[in-house]
Short mmCIF file of C-alpha atoms in Angstrom, two decimals:
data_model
loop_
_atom_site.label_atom_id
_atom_site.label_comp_id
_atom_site.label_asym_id
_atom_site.label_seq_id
_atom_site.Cartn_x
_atom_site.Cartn_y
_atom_site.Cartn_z
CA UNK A 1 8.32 -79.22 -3.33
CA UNK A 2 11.66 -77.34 -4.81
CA UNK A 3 9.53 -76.32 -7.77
CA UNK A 4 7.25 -74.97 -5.74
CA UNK A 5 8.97 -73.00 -3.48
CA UNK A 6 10.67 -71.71 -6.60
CA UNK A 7 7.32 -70.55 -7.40
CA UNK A 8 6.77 -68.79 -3.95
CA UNK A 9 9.83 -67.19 -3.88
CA UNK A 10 9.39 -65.89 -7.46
CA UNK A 11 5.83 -64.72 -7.24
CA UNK A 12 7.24 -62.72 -4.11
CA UNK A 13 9.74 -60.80 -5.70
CA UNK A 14 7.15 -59.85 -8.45
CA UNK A 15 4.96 -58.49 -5.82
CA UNK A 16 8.01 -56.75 -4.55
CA UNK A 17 8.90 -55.23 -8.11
CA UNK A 18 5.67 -53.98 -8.28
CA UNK A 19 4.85 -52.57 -4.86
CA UNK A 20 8.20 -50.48 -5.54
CA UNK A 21 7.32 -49.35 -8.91
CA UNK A 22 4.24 -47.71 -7.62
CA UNK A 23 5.52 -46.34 -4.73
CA UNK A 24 8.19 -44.77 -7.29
CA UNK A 25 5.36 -43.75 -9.22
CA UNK A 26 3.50 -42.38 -6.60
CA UNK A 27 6.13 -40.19 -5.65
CA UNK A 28 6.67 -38.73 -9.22
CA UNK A 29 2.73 -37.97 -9.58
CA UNK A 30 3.26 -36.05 -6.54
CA UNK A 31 6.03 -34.32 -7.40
CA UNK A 32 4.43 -33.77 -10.67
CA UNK A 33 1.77 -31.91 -8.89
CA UNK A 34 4.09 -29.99 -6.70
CA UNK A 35 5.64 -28.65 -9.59
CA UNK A 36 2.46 -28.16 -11.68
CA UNK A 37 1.36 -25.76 -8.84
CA UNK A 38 4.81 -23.70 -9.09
CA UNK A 39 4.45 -22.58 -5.31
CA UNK A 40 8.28 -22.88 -4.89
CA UNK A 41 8.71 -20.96 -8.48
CA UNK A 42 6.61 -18.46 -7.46
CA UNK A 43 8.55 -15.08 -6.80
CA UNK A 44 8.97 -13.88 -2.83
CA UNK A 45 7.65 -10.53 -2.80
CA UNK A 46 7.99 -8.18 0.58
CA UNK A 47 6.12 -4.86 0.60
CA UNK A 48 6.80 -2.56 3.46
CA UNK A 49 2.51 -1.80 4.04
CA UNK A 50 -0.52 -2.70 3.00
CA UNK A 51 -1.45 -0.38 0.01
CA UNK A 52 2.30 -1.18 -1.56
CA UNK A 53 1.61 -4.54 -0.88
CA UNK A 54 -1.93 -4.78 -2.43
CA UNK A 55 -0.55 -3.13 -5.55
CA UNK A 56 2.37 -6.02 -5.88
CA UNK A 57 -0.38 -8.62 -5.39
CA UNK A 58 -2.73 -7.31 -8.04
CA UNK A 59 0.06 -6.96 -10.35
CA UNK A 60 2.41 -9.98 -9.79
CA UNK A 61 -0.92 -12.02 -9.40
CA UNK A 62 -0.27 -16.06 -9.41
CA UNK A 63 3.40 -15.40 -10.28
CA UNK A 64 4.05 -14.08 -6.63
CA UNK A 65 3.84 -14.86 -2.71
CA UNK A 66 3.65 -11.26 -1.08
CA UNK A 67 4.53 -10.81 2.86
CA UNK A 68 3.31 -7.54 3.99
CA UNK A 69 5.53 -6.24 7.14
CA UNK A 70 3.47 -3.47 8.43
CA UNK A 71 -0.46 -5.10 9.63
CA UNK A 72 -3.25 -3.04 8.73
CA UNK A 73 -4.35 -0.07 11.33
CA UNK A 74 -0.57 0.56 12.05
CA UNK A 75 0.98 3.79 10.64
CA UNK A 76 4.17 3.67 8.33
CA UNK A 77 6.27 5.84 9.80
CA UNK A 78 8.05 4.10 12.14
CA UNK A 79 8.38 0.54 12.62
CA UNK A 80 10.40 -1.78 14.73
CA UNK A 81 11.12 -4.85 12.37
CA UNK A 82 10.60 -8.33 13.92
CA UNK A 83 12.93 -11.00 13.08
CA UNK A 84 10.31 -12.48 10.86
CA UNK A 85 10.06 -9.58 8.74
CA UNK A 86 14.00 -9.32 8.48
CA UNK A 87 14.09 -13.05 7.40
CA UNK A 88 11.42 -12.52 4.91
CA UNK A 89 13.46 -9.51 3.63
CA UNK A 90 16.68 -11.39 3.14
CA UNK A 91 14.92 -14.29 1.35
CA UNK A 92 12.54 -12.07 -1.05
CA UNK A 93 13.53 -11.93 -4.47
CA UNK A 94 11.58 -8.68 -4.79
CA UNK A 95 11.14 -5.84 -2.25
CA UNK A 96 8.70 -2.94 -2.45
CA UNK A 97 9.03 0.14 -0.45
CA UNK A 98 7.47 3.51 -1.11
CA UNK A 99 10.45 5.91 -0.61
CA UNK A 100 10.17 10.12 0.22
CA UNK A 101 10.74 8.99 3.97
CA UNK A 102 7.45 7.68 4.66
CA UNK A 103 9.22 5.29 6.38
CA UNK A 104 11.47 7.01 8.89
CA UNK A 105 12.64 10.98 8.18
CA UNK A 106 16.31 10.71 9.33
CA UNK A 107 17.20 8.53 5.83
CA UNK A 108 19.55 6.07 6.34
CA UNK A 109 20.06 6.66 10.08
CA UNK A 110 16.62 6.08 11.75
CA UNK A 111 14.77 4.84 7.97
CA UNK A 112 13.67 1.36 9.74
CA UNK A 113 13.59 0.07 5.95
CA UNK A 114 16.85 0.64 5.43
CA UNK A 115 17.76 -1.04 8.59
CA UNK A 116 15.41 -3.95 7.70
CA UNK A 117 17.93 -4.26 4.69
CA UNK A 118 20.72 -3.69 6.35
CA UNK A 119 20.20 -6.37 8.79
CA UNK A 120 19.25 -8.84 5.95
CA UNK A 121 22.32 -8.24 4.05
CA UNK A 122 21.20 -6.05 1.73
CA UNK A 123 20.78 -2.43 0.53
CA UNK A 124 18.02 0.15 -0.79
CA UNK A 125 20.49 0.39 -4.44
CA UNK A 126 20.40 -3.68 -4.82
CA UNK A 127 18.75 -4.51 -7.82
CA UNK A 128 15.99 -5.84 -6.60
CA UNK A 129 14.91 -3.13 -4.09
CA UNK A 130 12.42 -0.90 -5.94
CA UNK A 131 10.65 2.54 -4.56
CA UNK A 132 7.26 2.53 -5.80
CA UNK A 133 7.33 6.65 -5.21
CA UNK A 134 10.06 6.92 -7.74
CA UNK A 135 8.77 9.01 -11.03
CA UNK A 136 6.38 11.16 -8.88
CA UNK A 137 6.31 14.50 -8.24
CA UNK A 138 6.77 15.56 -4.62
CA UNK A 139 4.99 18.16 -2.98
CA UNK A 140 7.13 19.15 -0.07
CA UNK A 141 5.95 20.18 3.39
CA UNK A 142 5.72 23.59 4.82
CA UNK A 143 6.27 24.44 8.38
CA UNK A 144 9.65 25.14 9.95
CA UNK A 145 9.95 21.83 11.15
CA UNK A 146 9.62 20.42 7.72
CA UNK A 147 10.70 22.89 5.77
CA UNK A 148 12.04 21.17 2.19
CA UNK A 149 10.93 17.45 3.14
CA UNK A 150 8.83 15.92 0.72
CA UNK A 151 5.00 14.78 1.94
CA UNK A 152 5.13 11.24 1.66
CA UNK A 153 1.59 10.85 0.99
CA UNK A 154 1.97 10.54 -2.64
CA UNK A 155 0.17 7.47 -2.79
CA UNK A 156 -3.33 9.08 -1.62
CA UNK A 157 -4.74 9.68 -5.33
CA UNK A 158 -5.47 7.77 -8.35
CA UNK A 159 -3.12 9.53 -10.61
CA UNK A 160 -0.29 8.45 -8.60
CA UNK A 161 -1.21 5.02 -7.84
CA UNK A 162 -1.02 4.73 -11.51
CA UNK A 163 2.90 5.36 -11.46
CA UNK A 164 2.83 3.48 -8.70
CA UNK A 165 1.39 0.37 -10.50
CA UNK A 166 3.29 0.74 -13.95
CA UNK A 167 6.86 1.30 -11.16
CA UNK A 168 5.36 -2.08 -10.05
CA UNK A 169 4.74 -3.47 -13.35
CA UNK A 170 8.53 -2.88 -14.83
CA UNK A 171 9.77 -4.27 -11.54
CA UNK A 172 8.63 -7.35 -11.88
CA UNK A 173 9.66 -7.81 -15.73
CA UNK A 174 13.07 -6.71 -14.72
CA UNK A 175 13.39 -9.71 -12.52
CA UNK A 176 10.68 -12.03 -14.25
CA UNK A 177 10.91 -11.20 -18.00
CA UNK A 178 9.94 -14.61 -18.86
CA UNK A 179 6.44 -13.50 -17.78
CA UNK A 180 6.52 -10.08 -18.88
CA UNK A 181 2.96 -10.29 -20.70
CA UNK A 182 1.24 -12.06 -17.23
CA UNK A 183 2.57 -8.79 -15.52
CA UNK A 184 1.45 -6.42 -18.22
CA UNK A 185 -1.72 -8.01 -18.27
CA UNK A 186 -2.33 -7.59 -14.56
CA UNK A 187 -1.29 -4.39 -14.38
CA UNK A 188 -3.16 -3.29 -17.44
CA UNK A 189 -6.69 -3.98 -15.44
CA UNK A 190 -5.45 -2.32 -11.89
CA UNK A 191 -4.22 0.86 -14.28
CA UNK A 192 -7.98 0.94 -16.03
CA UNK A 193 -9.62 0.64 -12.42
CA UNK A 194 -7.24 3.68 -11.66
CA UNK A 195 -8.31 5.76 -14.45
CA UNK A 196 -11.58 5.23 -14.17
CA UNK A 197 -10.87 6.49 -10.38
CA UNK A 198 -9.13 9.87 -11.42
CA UNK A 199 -12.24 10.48 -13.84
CA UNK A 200 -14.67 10.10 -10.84
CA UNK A 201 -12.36 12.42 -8.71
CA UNK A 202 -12.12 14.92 -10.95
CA UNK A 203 -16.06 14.94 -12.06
CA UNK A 204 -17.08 14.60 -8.09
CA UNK A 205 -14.59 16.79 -6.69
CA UNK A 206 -15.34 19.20 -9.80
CA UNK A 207 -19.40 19.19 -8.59
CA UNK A 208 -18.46 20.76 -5.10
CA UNK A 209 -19.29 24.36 -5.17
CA UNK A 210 -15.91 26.28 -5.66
CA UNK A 211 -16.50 27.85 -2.14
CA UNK A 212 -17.08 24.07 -0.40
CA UNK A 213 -14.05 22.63 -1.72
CA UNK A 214 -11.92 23.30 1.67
CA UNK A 215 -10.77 19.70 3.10
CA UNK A 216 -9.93 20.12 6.59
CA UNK A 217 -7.63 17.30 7.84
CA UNK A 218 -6.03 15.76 11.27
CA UNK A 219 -2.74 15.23 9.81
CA UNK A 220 -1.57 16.67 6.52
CA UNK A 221 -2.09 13.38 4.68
CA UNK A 222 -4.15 15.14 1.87
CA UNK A 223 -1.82 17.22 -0.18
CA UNK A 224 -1.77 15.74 -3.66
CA UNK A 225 -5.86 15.17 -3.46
CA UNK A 226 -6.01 19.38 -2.34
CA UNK A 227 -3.29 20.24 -5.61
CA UNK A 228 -4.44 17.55 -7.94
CA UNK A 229 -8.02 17.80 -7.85
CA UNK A 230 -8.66 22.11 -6.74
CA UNK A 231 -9.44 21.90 -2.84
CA UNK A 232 -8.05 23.98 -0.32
CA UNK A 233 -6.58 22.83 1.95
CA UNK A 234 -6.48 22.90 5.74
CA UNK A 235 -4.54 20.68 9.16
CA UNK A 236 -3.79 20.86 12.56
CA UNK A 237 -0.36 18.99 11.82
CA UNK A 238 1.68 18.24 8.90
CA UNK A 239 2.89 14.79 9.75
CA UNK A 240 2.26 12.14 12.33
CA UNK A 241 4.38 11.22 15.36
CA UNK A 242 5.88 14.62 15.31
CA UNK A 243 3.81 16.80 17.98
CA UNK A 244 0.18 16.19 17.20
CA UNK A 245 -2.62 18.32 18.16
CA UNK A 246 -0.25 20.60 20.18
CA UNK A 247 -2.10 24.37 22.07
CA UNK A 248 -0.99 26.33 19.23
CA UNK A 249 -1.62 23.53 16.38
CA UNK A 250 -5.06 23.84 17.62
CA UNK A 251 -5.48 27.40 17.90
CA UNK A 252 -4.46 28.25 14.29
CA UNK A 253 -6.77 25.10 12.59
CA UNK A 254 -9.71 26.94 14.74
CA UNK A 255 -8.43 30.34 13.01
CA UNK A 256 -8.27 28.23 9.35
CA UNK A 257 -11.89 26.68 10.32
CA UNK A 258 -13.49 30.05 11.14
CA UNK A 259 -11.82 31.71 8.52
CA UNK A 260 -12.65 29.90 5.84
CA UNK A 261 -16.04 28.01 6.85
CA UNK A 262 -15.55 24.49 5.82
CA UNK A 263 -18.53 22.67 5.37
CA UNK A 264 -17.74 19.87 7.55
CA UNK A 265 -13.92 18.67 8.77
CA UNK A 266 -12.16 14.86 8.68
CA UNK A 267 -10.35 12.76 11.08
CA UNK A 268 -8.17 9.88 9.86
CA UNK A 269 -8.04 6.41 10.72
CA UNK A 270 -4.85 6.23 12.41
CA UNK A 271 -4.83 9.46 13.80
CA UNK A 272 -5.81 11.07 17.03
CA UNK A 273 -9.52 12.07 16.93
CA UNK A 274 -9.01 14.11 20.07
CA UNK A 275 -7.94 17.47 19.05
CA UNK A 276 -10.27 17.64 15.74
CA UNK A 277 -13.29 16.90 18.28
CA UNK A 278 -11.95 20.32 20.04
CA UNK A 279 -11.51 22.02 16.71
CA UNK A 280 -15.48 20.71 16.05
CA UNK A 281 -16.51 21.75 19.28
CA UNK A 282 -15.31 25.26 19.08
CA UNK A 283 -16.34 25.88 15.73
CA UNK A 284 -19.60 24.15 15.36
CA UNK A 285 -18.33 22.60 12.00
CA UNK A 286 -19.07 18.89 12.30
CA UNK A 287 -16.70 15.92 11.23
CA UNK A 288 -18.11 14.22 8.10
CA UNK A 289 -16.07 11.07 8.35
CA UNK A 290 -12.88 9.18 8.78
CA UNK A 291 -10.70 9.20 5.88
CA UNK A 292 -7.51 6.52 5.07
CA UNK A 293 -4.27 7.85 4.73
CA UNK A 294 -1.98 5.26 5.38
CA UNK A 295 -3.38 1.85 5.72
CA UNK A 296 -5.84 0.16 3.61
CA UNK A 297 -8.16 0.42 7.01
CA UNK A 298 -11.07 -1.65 6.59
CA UNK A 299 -10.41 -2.01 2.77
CA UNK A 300 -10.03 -5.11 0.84
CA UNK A 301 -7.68 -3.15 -1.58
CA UNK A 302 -6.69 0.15 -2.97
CA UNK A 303 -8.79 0.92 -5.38
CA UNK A 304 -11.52 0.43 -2.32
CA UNK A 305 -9.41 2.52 -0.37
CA UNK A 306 -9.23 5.63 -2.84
CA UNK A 307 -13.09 5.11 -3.62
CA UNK A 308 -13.74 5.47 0.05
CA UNK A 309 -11.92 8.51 0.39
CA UNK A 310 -13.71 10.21 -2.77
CA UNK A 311 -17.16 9.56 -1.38
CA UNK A 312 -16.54 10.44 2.19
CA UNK A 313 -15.03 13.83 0.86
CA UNK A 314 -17.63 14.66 -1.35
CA UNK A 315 -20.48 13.17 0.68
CA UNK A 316 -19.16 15.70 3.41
CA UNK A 317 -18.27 18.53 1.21
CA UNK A 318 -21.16 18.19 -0.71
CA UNK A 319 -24.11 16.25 0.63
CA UNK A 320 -26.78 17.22 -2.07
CA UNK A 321 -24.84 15.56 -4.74
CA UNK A 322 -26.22 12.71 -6.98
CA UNK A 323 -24.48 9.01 -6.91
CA UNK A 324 -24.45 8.09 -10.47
#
């Protein structure tokens, strides 16, 4: 009877040994696989709105999380930060903002990136705060109001978003060297989907009849396509949330309109449509279109987005043409 109770108790402890071991086991396969995934390796990226934050995706890939702050069909230019996008700030190892005041014209004062920073404990000169604008040349607005502030809508054209990309690019191999060549690699298709763009803007744009190319805007949102590319261009304001579609705003785009007979005018997504429906109706010039000037709109990415606003231009300025 001893002996076999010896036996019990030992075969019981066996069981025990075992049951443990591959519970341990168990636990190391998973962590094995948690690691093997590299979700908590991968970098925390924050861009400030959707086209900035598109670009840091396509470029940092696997290797990053990205939060966007601003949802698509909101403007840029001012923004009320929720707590969620403050905490996200303060635990992102990488933040991407586009710079020239898109984001607030007052600078540090009423810039609601800066005081997304500032209330996560951190500043637009940390090291790992990058403007995406930086290396571009500004085109500055025009009117009194403006007079000597930079247009922030750099980003509206391919041969930007190509600074824009390689900015993105050295970002991330600043703070991520070890996978400098994933980053390159990334970058290096967005940058030939970009060139390929400019080409197609500058042979489409280049088919308008010199006397078509006049792009007639809502906001002034199209200032680097008009120099980059050889339109002329025309607005009823330079810059949204700033008195839009005001008596005399409308009077002198009717003026511009009749003037300079525009084959057809453009609202934006974001913007107003009301006075550029008086502008139509008083001119008999018809609106071709809604273009994208600050949100990806119904997008699925940039490239998309500058695509869009090629074909709407030119199928508007120039309806006769050829699609390849």
């Amino acid at each position: 009877m001893r002996m076999k109770k010896f036996l019990t108790l030992l075969l019981a402890g066996v069981m025990a040994t075992f049951l443990l071991t591959a519970c341990g086991s168990d636990g190391e396969k998973d962590n094995e696989t948690a690691d093997s995934n590299g979700d908590d390796e991968k970098l925390q990226v924050v861009g400030d709105f959707t086209i900035v934050s598109d670009i840091a995706e396509k470029v940092g890939g696997d290797r990053v999380e990205v939060y966007n702050v601003i949802p698509k069909g909101k403007e840029p230019h001012g923004w009320d930060p929720s707590p969620k996008d403050t905490k996200s700030t303060a635990d992102a190892d990488v933040l991407f903002y586009f710079g020239w005041n898109l984001e607030g014209l007052d600078g540090d004062k009423n810039n609601w990136v800066y005081k997304m920073l500032h209330a996560a404990d951190k500043d637009k000169d940390d090291e790992n705060v990058f403007a995406l604008s930086d290396g571009i040349d500004q085109l500055e607005l025009g009117t009194k109001e403006f007079a000597g502030t930079p247009n922030p809508h750099g980003f509206n054209t391919p041969k930007n978003g190509i600074k824009m990309v390689e900015n993105a690019r050295d970002a991330y191999i600043e703070i991520d060297p070890e996978y400098k060549e994933v980053y390159e690699e990334n970058a290096e298709k967005l940058l030939n989907e970009l060139k390929d763009l400019d080409q197609q803007y500058e042979e489409k744009i280049g088919g308008i009849p010199e006397e078509d190319r006049i792009l007639m805007s809502s906001e002034r949102s199209f200032q680097y396509i008009a120099d980059q590319y050889g339109l002329k261009e025309g607005f009823i304001w330079e810059r949204d949330g700033e008195s839009e579609g005001t008596p005399e705003q409308i009077i002198n785009a009717i003026n511009f309109v009749e003037e300079n007979e525009p084959k057809a005018l453009f609202v934006e997504y974001t913007s107003d449509k009301r006075p550029m429906n008086t502008v139509s109706d008083e001119t008999g010039v018809p609106i071709a279109g809604s273009l994208y000037s600050e949100d990806l709109g119904e997008e699925d990415s940039y490239v998309d987005y500058l695509r869009h606003n090629l074909m709407t231009i030119v199928d508007g300025l120039n309806p006769d043409h050829q699609d390849d």
